[in-house]
Amino acid sequence: MSDFSSERFSSDNGLRRDPRAEWIARNRLHPLHKDMLLGGHAEVRGPSGLLRKNPHGVGFIGPNGIKRIDRINAVSGAITGKKRTTEVQAVQLPLHIVENPDFYIMVVADMVGGRLTGHDKDILGLAHQLVTEPLPEKKSGAVVLVCFGESKETQFDLAGVDRIIHLAGGAFEGFSPETRLAALEQIETQYQPKHWLFPDSIHGGTDLACRLAARLGERLASQAWQVKGTQTISRCASGSQDILRDTPRILTLMEECADAIDETRHQALPLPLESVAQIDCRLLDKGQIAVDSSAVPLAEAEFILSAGNGIHNWDQFHATAAALGATEGASRVAVDDGFMPRDRQVGASGTWVTARVYLAVGISGAIQHMQGIGQCDKVIAINTDAGCDMVKRADLAVIADSEAILEELAILAQQYALSKRQEEKSDAA
Ligand SMILES: Cc1cc2nc3c(=O)[nH]c(=O)nc-3n(C[C@H](O)[C@H](O)[C@H](O)COP(=O)(O)OP(=O)(O)OC[C@H]3O[C@@H](n4cnc5c(N)ncnc54)[C@H](O)[C@@H]3O)c2cc1C
């Protein structure tokens, strides 16, 4: 593997130029050109011997003093995969340390599908605004994430989590508001948080916030979208009016109430919690039931089958999505051509998705599309072009005609469903 340094030291410690590295840096079409830029080389010595600054390179410090980091998965992801981006961020961002916090702000996250949602991240951003608000005495606060059930999140540190209380295990899985409330009461007793922040959402945030407020005998602010110190603005009258009120201790917050954290890393240290009291639950979660996958909003879908310009048989695409139980997505071209509705568009000008599996069929991987799938766990590409950006980004790629692969997929899904039904029948017998 080549060493991409354009400068080397000679035996007498004088600076020696590497003409090959300089040539690669100048030649955009060279296969190693992008690796060189991503290697953190913000400066390259030009042919005249002058140092040339590369404003697009990771690590370049702009005129405003801000260091450029690789924040979108699309560019680096297309070349080196998602992991590379994570590494770059982890190295570049300064660590925010809270030694001995005087107070805590609790953020109770929805964690849909076991990962922080965009909504959760906005609230973590708002929690940091509340922490840094000027206080009469010089006090330091920490943002604590409280989350329940299985977690698949790997980037708590990048989302602004100073401390974390993670309650997993049978009692906290699924719909378990009574045990979760008992845990929140325990946290209240142990840490007396300055604020409790919840997502104003149908995923459990609003429900849990109302239960906690009722249990503590406090009034909460619901649908809050701006919190400025002692004053909070909440939406009311079906979203047609705002009301200004004093900031209470418990708030349910709307999406985009603040910017998510993206300039710092945080410690995400576990915060100890004494054992939660056993309670007799009157609610019993008997598991999930199948829903119509086509009715699931894209932003919440766990498994997306996405169609691009490489789909030529749309009936087959819809049938395969139904057989796989996948939510349908699309590239902008598929939407603009009228094959898919606008609310199914994935990407910069569509929906940013966070699926566990994103299956891109006949999608080339334009930057605008890649921006929308940056948070997906696993990307699978089906494409006839082995060199396209979607194939480079994908964790698994199938280089073949979309129609042939979708046909096989539909057959396999039907066979699986049939064998499941037969198993159930024999179990019942
Ligand atoms: C301001 C702006 C905003 C935009 N926002 C978005 C956005 O939000 N979302 C978005 O998606 N785009 C967006 N775009 C458009 C984007 O730039 C691309 O044009 C678009 O994503 C391309 O869609 P595509 O990959 O489906 O089509 P194409 O680029 O045409 O790619 C089709 C792919 O299908 C493959 N293919 C062809 N035939 C087959 C076959 N039989 N089997 C398998 N594979 C096949 C080809 O190899 C190719 O890779 C935006 C553009 C602009 C300018």
Coordinates of C-alpha atoms and ligand atoms in Angstrom, one line a residue:
M1 CA 0.0 0.0 0.0
S2 CA 1.4 3.4 -0.9
D3 CA 2.3 6.0 1.7
F4 CA 0.3 9.1 0.6
S5 CA 2.7 11.7 2.0
S6 CA 3.7 14.3 -0.5
E7 CA 6.6 15.3 1.7
R8 CA 9.4 13.1 2.9
F9 CA 12.6 13.9 4.9
S10 CA 15.9 13.1 3.3
S11 CA 18.9 11.8 5.2
D12 CA 20.1 15.3 6.0
N13 CA 16.6 16.1 7.3
G14 CA 15.9 18.4 4.4
L15 CA 12.4 18.4 2.9
R16 CA 12.1 16.2 -0.2
R17 CA 9.1 16.2 -2.4
D18 CA 7.3 13.1 -3.6
P19 CA 6.4 13.8 -7.3
R20 CA 4.1 10.7 -7.5
A21 CA 2.0 11.7 -4.5
E22 CA 1.8 15.3 -5.9
W23 CA 0.7 13.9 -9.2
I24 CA -2.0 11.8 -7.6
A25 CA -3.2 14.8 -5.5
R26 CA -3.5 16.9 -8.7
N27 CA -5.1 14.1 -10.8
R28 CA -8.8 13.9 -9.9
L29 CA -9.2 10.8 -12.1
H30 CA -6.5 8.8 -10.4
P31 CA -8.1 5.9 -8.4
L32 CA -6.1 6.8 -5.3
H33 CA -6.9 10.6 -5.5
K34 CA -9.9 10.4 -3.1
D35 CA -8.0 8.2 -0.6
M36 CA -5.3 10.8 -0.5
L37 CA -7.8 13.6 0.3
L38 CA -9.5 11.5 2.9
G39 CA -6.2 10.7 4.5
G40 CA -6.4 14.0 6.3
H41 CA -4.1 15.9 3.9
A42 CA -5.4 19.4 3.9
E43 CA -2.2 20.6 2.2
V44 CA -0.4 19.4 -0.8
R45 CA 2.9 20.7 -2.3
G46 CA 2.2 21.8 -5.8
P47 CA 4.5 21.6 -8.8
S48 CA 6.0 25.0 -8.2
G49 CA 7.0 23.9 -4.6
L50 CA 4.2 26.0 -3.1
L51 CA 1.9 24.4 -0.5
R52 CA -1.6 24.2 -2.0
K53 CA -4.5 24.1 0.5
N54 CA -7.2 21.6 -0.3
P55 CA -10.4 23.2 1.1
H56 CA -12.3 19.9 0.6
G57 CA -9.9 17.7 2.5
V58 CA -10.7 16.4 6.0
G59 CA -8.8 18.5 8.5
F60 CA -8.8 21.7 6.4
I61 CA -9.2 24.7 8.7
G62 CA -11.4 27.4 7.0
P63 CA -11.2 31.2 7.4
N64 CA -13.7 31.0 10.3
G65 CA -11.4 28.7 12.2
I66 CA -13.6 25.7 12.0
K67 CA -11.9 22.4 11.1
R68 CA -13.6 20.5 8.3
I69 CA -14.8 17.1 9.3
D70 CA -16.4 14.4 7.2
R71 CA -19.9 14.6 8.6
I72 CA -21.9 12.9 5.8
N73 CA -21.6 9.3 5.2
A74 CA -22.2 9.8 1.5
V75 CA -18.8 11.0 0.3
S76 CA -16.5 8.8 2.4
G77 CA -19.1 6.1 2.6
A78 CA -19.2 5.8 -1.1
I79 CA -15.5 5.3 -1.2
T80 CA -14.5 3.5 2.0
G81 CA -17.7 2.5 3.8
K82 CA -19.5 3.9 6.9
K83 CA -17.0 2.9 9.4
R84 CA -14.4 5.2 8.0
T85 CA -16.6 8.2 8.7
T86 CA -17.1 7.2 12.3
E87 CA -13.4 6.9 12.8
V88 CA -12.8 10.4 11.2
Q89 CA -15.4 12.0 13.5
A90 CA -14.1 10.2 16.6
V91 CA -10.6 11.5 16.0
Q92 CA -11.5 15.0 15.0
L93 CA -14.1 16.2 17.5
P94 CA -13.1 17.7 20.8
L95 CA -14.2 15.8 23.9
H96 CA -16.6 17.6 26.2
I97 CA -15.8 16.5 29.8
V98 CA -18.0 17.0 32.8
E99 CA -16.0 16.0 35.9
N100 CA -18.4 16.3 38.9
P101 CA -21.8 17.6 37.7
D102 CA -23.7 19.8 40.2
F103 CA -27.0 19.0 38.5
Y104 CA -28.5 16.7 35.8
I105 CA -30.8 17.1 32.9
M106 CA -32.5 13.8 32.1
V107 CA -33.5 13.1 28.5
V108 CA -35.7 10.0 28.2
A109 CA -35.2 8.9 24.6
D110 CA -37.7 7.0 22.4
M111 CA -34.9 4.9 20.8
V112 CA -37.2 3.5 18.1
G113 CA -35.7 0.3 16.9
G114 CA -33.0 0.5 19.6
R115 CA -31.3 3.6 18.1
L116 CA -31.5 7.3 18.8
T117 CA -34.0 9.0 16.5
G118 CA -33.5 12.4 15.0
H119 CA -36.1 13.6 17.5
D120 CA -34.0 12.2 20.4
K121 CA -30.9 13.9 19.1
D122 CA -32.7 17.3 18.8
I123 CA -33.7 17.0 22.5
L124 CA -30.1 16.1 23.5
G125 CA -29.1 19.3 21.7
L126 CA -31.7 21.3 23.7
A127 CA -30.6 19.7 26.9
H128 CA -27.1 21.1 26.3
Q129 CA -28.5 24.5 25.8
L130 CA -30.2 24.3 29.2
V131 CA -26.9 23.0 30.8
T132 CA -24.9 26.0 29.5
E133 CA -27.5 28.6 30.4
P134 CA -26.0 31.2 32.8
L135 CA -26.7 30.2 36.4
P136 CA -26.4 32.5 39.5
E137 CA -23.5 30.4 40.8
K138 CA -20.9 28.7 38.7
K139 CA -22.3 25.2 38.4
S140 CA -21.7 22.5 35.9
G141 CA -24.4 20.2 34.6
A142 CA -24.5 16.9 32.7
V143 CA -26.9 15.6 30.2
V144 CA -28.1 12.1 31.1
L145 CA -29.7 9.9 28.6
V146 CA -32.3 7.5 30.0
C147 CA -33.1 4.6 27.7
F148 CA -35.0 1.4 28.0
G149 CA -34.8 -2.0 26.3
E150 CA -32.4 -3.3 23.7
S151 CA -29.9 -0.7 22.4
K152 CA -28.2 -0.9 19.0
E153 CA -26.9 2.6 19.2
T154 CA -23.1 3.0 18.9
Q155 CA -22.8 6.8 18.8
F156 CA -24.1 8.0 22.1
D157 CA -20.9 10.0 22.5
L158 CA -21.4 11.9 19.2
A159 CA -25.1 12.7 20.1
G160 CA -24.2 14.7 23.2
V161 CA -24.6 12.1 26.0
D162 CA -22.5 12.9 29.1
R163 CA -24.0 10.1 31.2
I164 CA -26.3 7.2 30.5
I165 CA -28.7 5.2 32.4
H166 CA -29.6 2.1 30.3
L167 CA -32.3 -0.2 31.7
A168 CA -32.5 -3.4 29.7
G169 CA -34.0 -6.8 30.4
G170 CA -37.4 -8.4 30.4
A171 CA -39.2 -5.9 32.6
F172 CA -38.2 -2.9 30.5
E173 CA -38.8 -4.4 27.0
G174 CA -41.8 -3.7 24.8
F175 CA -44.7 -1.6 26.1
S176 CA -43.9 -1.5 29.8
P177 CA -44.9 2.0 31.1
E178 CA -45.4 0.9 34.7
T179 CA -41.9 -0.5 35.2
R180 CA -40.4 2.4 33.3
L181 CA -42.3 4.8 35.5
A182 CA -40.9 3.0 38.5
A183 CA -37.4 3.5 37.2
L184 CA -38.0 7.2 36.5
E185 CA -39.2 7.6 40.1
Q186 CA -36.1 5.9 41.3
I187 CA -34.0 8.3 39.2
E188 CA -36.0 11.2 40.6
T189 CA -35.3 10.1 44.2
Q190 CA -31.6 9.5 43.6
Y191 CA -30.6 12.5 41.4
Q192 CA -33.4 15.1 41.6
P193 CA -32.9 16.3 38.0
K194 CA -33.2 19.9 37.1
H195 CA -35.3 19.0 34.1
W196 CA -36.9 16.0 32.6
L197 CA -37.1 16.2 28.8
F198 CA -39.2 13.8 26.7
P199 CA -39.9 13.6 22.9
D200 CA -43.4 14.8 22.2
S201 CA -44.1 11.6 20.3
I202 CA -46.3 8.6 19.9
H203 CA -43.4 6.3 20.6
G204 CA -43.7 6.4 24.3
G205 CA -42.3 9.9 25.1
T206 CA -45.6 11.7 25.7
D207 CA -47.2 8.7 27.5
L208 CA -44.3 8.4 29.9
A209 CA -44.0 12.1 30.5
C210 CA -47.7 12.4 31.4
R211 CA -47.4 9.4 33.8
L212 CA -44.3 11.0 35.5
A213 CA -45.9 14.4 35.8
A214 CA -49.0 12.9 37.3
R215 CA -47.0 10.8 39.7
L216 CA -44.9 13.7 40.8
G217 CA -47.9 16.0 40.9
E218 CA -46.3 18.6 38.6
R219 CA -47.6 20.3 35.5
L220 CA -45.7 19.6 32.3
A221 CA -45.3 21.7 29.2
S222 CA -46.4 19.7 26.2
Q223 CA -45.5 20.4 22.5
A224 CA -42.7 22.8 23.5
W225 CA -40.6 23.9 20.6
Q226 CA -38.6 26.7 22.1
V227 CA -37.0 26.9 25.6
K228 CA -35.2 30.0 26.5
G229 CA -34.2 29.8 30.2
T230 CA -37.3 30.6 32.2
Q231 CA -39.6 30.9 29.3
T232 CA -41.0 28.2 27.0
I233 CA -43.1 28.4 23.9
S234 CA -45.5 25.6 23.3
R235 CA -47.8 24.9 20.4
C236 CA -51.5 24.6 21.1
A237 CA -54.9 24.7 19.4
S238 CA -54.0 21.9 17.0
G239 CA -50.8 23.6 16.0
S240 CA -52.4 26.9 15.1
Q241 CA -51.2 28.9 18.1
D242 CA -48.3 29.3 20.4
I243 CA -48.4 30.0 24.1
L244 CA -45.6 31.5 26.2
R245 CA -45.2 30.1 29.7
D246 CA -42.8 29.7 32.5
T247 CA -40.4 26.7 31.9
P248 CA -41.6 23.8 34.1
R249 CA -39.3 21.0 35.2
I250 CA -41.0 18.4 32.9
L251 CA -41.3 19.1 29.2
T252 CA -42.3 17.1 26.1
L253 CA -40.5 18.6 23.1
M254 CA -41.3 18.8 19.5
E255 CA -38.9 17.8 16.7
E256 CA -36.4 20.4 15.7
C257 CA -36.7 22.2 19.0
A258 CA -32.9 22.6 18.8
D259 CA -29.9 21.6 16.7
A260 CA -28.5 18.2 17.3
I261 CA -25.0 18.1 18.8
D262 CA -22.4 17.7 16.0
E263 CA -19.3 19.6 17.0
T264 CA -18.2 17.7 20.2
R265 CA -17.8 14.2 21.5
H266 CA -19.2 13.4 25.0
Q267 CA -18.2 10.9 27.6
A268 CA -21.4 8.7 27.7
L269 CA -20.4 7.3 31.1
P270 CA -22.8 5.0 32.8
L271 CA -24.6 6.6 35.8
P272 CA -25.3 4.1 38.6
L273 CA -28.9 3.5 39.6
E274 CA -30.1 1.7 42.7
S275 CA -32.3 -1.3 42.0
V276 CA -35.8 -0.4 40.8
A277 CA -38.6 -1.5 43.1
Q278 CA -40.6 -4.6 41.8
I279 CA -44.1 -3.7 41.0
D280 CA -47.2 -5.6 40.1
C281 CA -47.9 -4.7 36.5
R282 CA -51.5 -4.4 35.3
L283 CA -50.5 -4.0 31.7
L284 CA -49.2 -7.0 29.8
D285 CA -47.4 -6.7 26.5
K286 CA -48.3 -9.8 24.5
G287 CA -45.9 -9.0 21.6
Q288 CA -46.2 -7.3 18.3
I289 CA -48.6 -8.0 15.5
A290 CA -48.0 -7.5 11.8
V291 CA -48.8 -4.2 10.3
D292 CA -49.2 -3.0 6.8
S293 CA -45.6 -2.2 5.9
S294 CA -46.7 0.1 3.1
A295 CA -48.4 2.3 5.7
V296 CA -45.3 2.7 7.9
P297 CA -43.8 6.2 7.5
L298 CA -40.4 6.1 5.8
A299 CA -38.5 7.8 8.7
E300 CA -39.7 5.0 11.1
A301 CA -39.3 2.0 8.8
E302 CA -36.9 -0.7 9.8
F303 CA -36.7 -2.4 6.4
I304 CA -36.9 -0.4 3.2
L305 CA -37.0 -1.7 -0.4
S306 CA -36.1 1.3 -2.4
A307 CA -36.6 1.7 -6.2
G308 CA -34.6 3.8 -8.6
N309 CA -34.4 4.3 -12.3
G310 CA -33.2 0.7 -12.7
I311 CA -36.7 -0.7 -12.0
H312 CA -38.5 -1.6 -15.2
N313 CA -41.3 -3.7 -13.8
W314 CA -43.2 -1.7 -11.2
D315 CA -45.9 -4.3 -10.5
Q316 CA -43.2 -6.8 -9.6
F317 CA -41.4 -4.2 -7.4
H318 CA -44.7 -3.6 -5.3
A319 CA -45.4 -7.4 -5.1
T320 CA -41.9 -8.1 -3.9
A321 CA -42.1 -5.3 -1.2
A322 CA -45.3 -6.9 0.0
A323 CA -43.9 -10.4 0.0
L324 CA -40.8 -9.2 2.0
G325 CA -42.9 -7.1 4.3
A326 CA -40.7 -4.1 3.4
T327 CA -41.6 -0.4 3.4
E328 CA -41.3 1.1 -0.1
G329 CA -38.8 3.9 -0.8
A330 CA -37.7 5.6 -4.0
S331 CA -35.1 7.8 -5.6
R332 CA -36.1 11.2 -6.8
V333 CA -36.0 10.0 -10.4
A334 CA -38.6 7.3 -9.7
V335 CA -40.7 9.9 -8.0
D336 CA -40.3 12.6 -10.7
D337 CA -41.2 10.0 -13.3
G338 CA -44.5 9.4 -11.5
F339 CA -43.9 5.8 -10.5
M340 CA -43.8 6.5 -6.8
P341 CA -45.5 9.1 -4.6
R342 CA -43.5 12.1 -3.3
D343 CA -43.7 10.9 0.4
R344 CA -41.7 7.9 -0.6
Q345 CA -38.6 9.8 -1.8
V346 CA -35.5 9.1 0.2
G347 CA -32.7 11.7 0.3
A348 CA -31.7 15.3 0.8
S349 CA -34.9 16.7 -0.5
G350 CA -37.0 13.7 0.6
T351 CA -36.9 11.7 3.9
W352 CA -33.8 10.9 5.9
V353 CA -34.2 7.2 6.8
T354 CA -32.7 5.2 9.7
A355 CA -33.6 1.7 8.5
R356 CA -31.8 -1.4 9.8
V357 CA -31.7 -2.7 6.3
Y358 CA -31.9 -0.5 3.2
L359 CA -32.2 -2.5 -0.1
A360 CA -31.5 -0.2 -3.0
V361 CA -32.6 -1.6 -6.3
G362 CA -31.4 0.2 -9.5
I363 CA -30.3 3.3 -7.6
S364 CA -27.0 4.8 -8.7
G365 CA -26.1 6.5 -5.4
A366 CA -26.1 10.2 -6.2
I367 CA -24.9 12.3 -3.3
Q368 CA -28.4 13.7 -2.6
H369 CA -29.7 10.1 -2.2
M370 CA -26.7 9.0 -0.1
Q371 CA -27.4 11.9 2.4
G372 CA -30.7 10.3 3.2
I373 CA -29.4 6.9 4.0
G374 CA -26.4 7.9 6.1
Q375 CA -28.0 6.5 9.3
C376 CA -28.9 3.1 7.8
D377 CA -27.3 0.1 9.5
K378 CA -26.9 -2.2 6.5
V379 CA -27.2 -1.2 2.8
I380 CA -27.7 -3.8 0.1
A381 CA -27.4 -2.7 -3.5
I382 CA -28.8 -4.5 -6.6
N383 CA -27.4 -2.9 -9.7
T384 CA -26.0 -3.8 -13.1
D385 CA -23.2 -1.3 -12.7
A386 CA -20.5 -2.7 -10.4
G387 CA -18.8 0.7 -10.3
C388 CA -21.7 2.9 -9.2
D389 CA -21.5 4.7 -5.8
M390 CA -24.4 2.7 -4.3
V391 CA -22.4 -0.5 -4.8
K392 CA -19.3 1.1 -3.3
R393 CA -21.3 2.2 -0.2
A394 CA -23.2 -1.1 0.2
D395 CA -22.4 -3.7 2.8
L396 CA -23.6 -6.3 0.3
A397 CA -24.0 -5.8 -3.5
V398 CA -25.6 -8.0 -6.1
I399 CA -24.5 -7.2 -9.6
A400 CA -27.4 -8.3 -11.7
D401 CA -30.6 -7.3 -13.4
S402 CA -33.1 -6.0 -10.9
E403 CA -36.0 -7.9 -12.4
A404 CA -34.3 -11.3 -12.1
I405 CA -33.2 -10.7 -8.5
L406 CA -36.6 -9.3 -7.4
E407 CA -38.3 -12.4 -8.9
E408 CA -36.0 -14.7 -6.9
L409 CA -36.5 -12.7 -3.7
A410 CA -40.3 -12.8 -4.0
I411 CA -40.2 -16.6 -4.5
L412 CA -37.9 -17.1 -1.5
A413 CA -40.1 -14.9 0.7
Q414 CA -43.2 -16.8 -0.3
Q415 CA -41.5 -20.1 0.4
Y416 CA -40.5 -18.8 3.8
A417 CA -44.0 -17.7 4.6
L418 CA -45.4 -21.0 3.5
S419 CA -42.9 -23.0 5.7
K420 CA -43.7 -20.7 8.7
R421 CA -47.5 -21.4 8.3
Q422 CA -46.9 -25.1 8.0
E423 CA -44.7 -25.0 11.2
E424 CA -47.5 -23.1 13.0
K425 CA -50.0 -25.7 11.9
S426 CA -47.9 -28.6 13.0
D427 CA -47.3 -26.9 16.4
A428 CA -51.0 -26.3 16.9
A429 CA -51.7 -30.0 16.1
Ligands
LIG1 C1 -31.3 19.8 -5.5 C2 -31.4 18.3 -5.8 C3 -31.9 17.5 -4.8 C4 -32.1 16.2 -5.0 N1 -32.6 15.4 -4.0 C5 -32.7 14.1 -4.2 C6 -33.2 13.2 -3.2 O1 -33.7 13.7 -2.2 N2 -33.3 11.9 -3.5 C7 -32.8 11.3 -4.6 O2 -32.8 10.1 -4.7 N3 -32.3 12.1 -5.6 C8 -32.2 13.5 -5.4 N4 -31.7 14.2 -6.4 C9 -31.4 13.6 -7.7 C10 -30.1 12.9 -7.7 O3 -29.1 13.8 -8.1 C11 -30.1 11.8 -8.8 O4 -30.5 12.3 -10.0 C12 -31.1 10.6 -8.4 O5 -30.9 10.2 -7.1 C13 -30.8 9.5 -9.4 O6 -31.8 8.5 -9.2 P1 -31.5 7.0 -9.6 O7 -30.3 6.5 -8.9 O8 -32.8 6.2 -9.4 O9 -31.3 7.1 -11.2 P2 -30.0 6.9 -12.1 O10 -28.9 7.8 -11.6 O11 -30.5 7.0 -13.5 O12 -29.5 5.4 -11.7 C14 -30.1 4.3 -12.1 C15 -29.3 3.1 -11.7 O13 -30.0 1.9 -12.0 C16 -29.0 1.0 -12.5 N5 -29.8 0.1 -13.4 C17 -30.3 0.4 -14.7 N6 -30.9 -0.7 -15.2 C18 -30.8 -1.6 -14.2 C19 -31.4 -3.0 -14.1 N7 -32.1 -3.5 -15.1 N8 -31.1 -3.7 -13.0 C20 -30.4 -3.1 -12.0 N9 -29.9 -1.9 -12.0 C21 -30.1 -1.1 -13.1 C22 -28.0 1.8 -13.2 O14 -26.8 1.1 -13.3 C23 -27.9 3.0 -12.3 O15 -26.9 2.8 -11.3 C24 -31.6 15.6 -6.2 C25 -31.0 16.4 -7.2 C26 -30.9 17.7 -7.0 C27 -30.3 18.6 -8.0

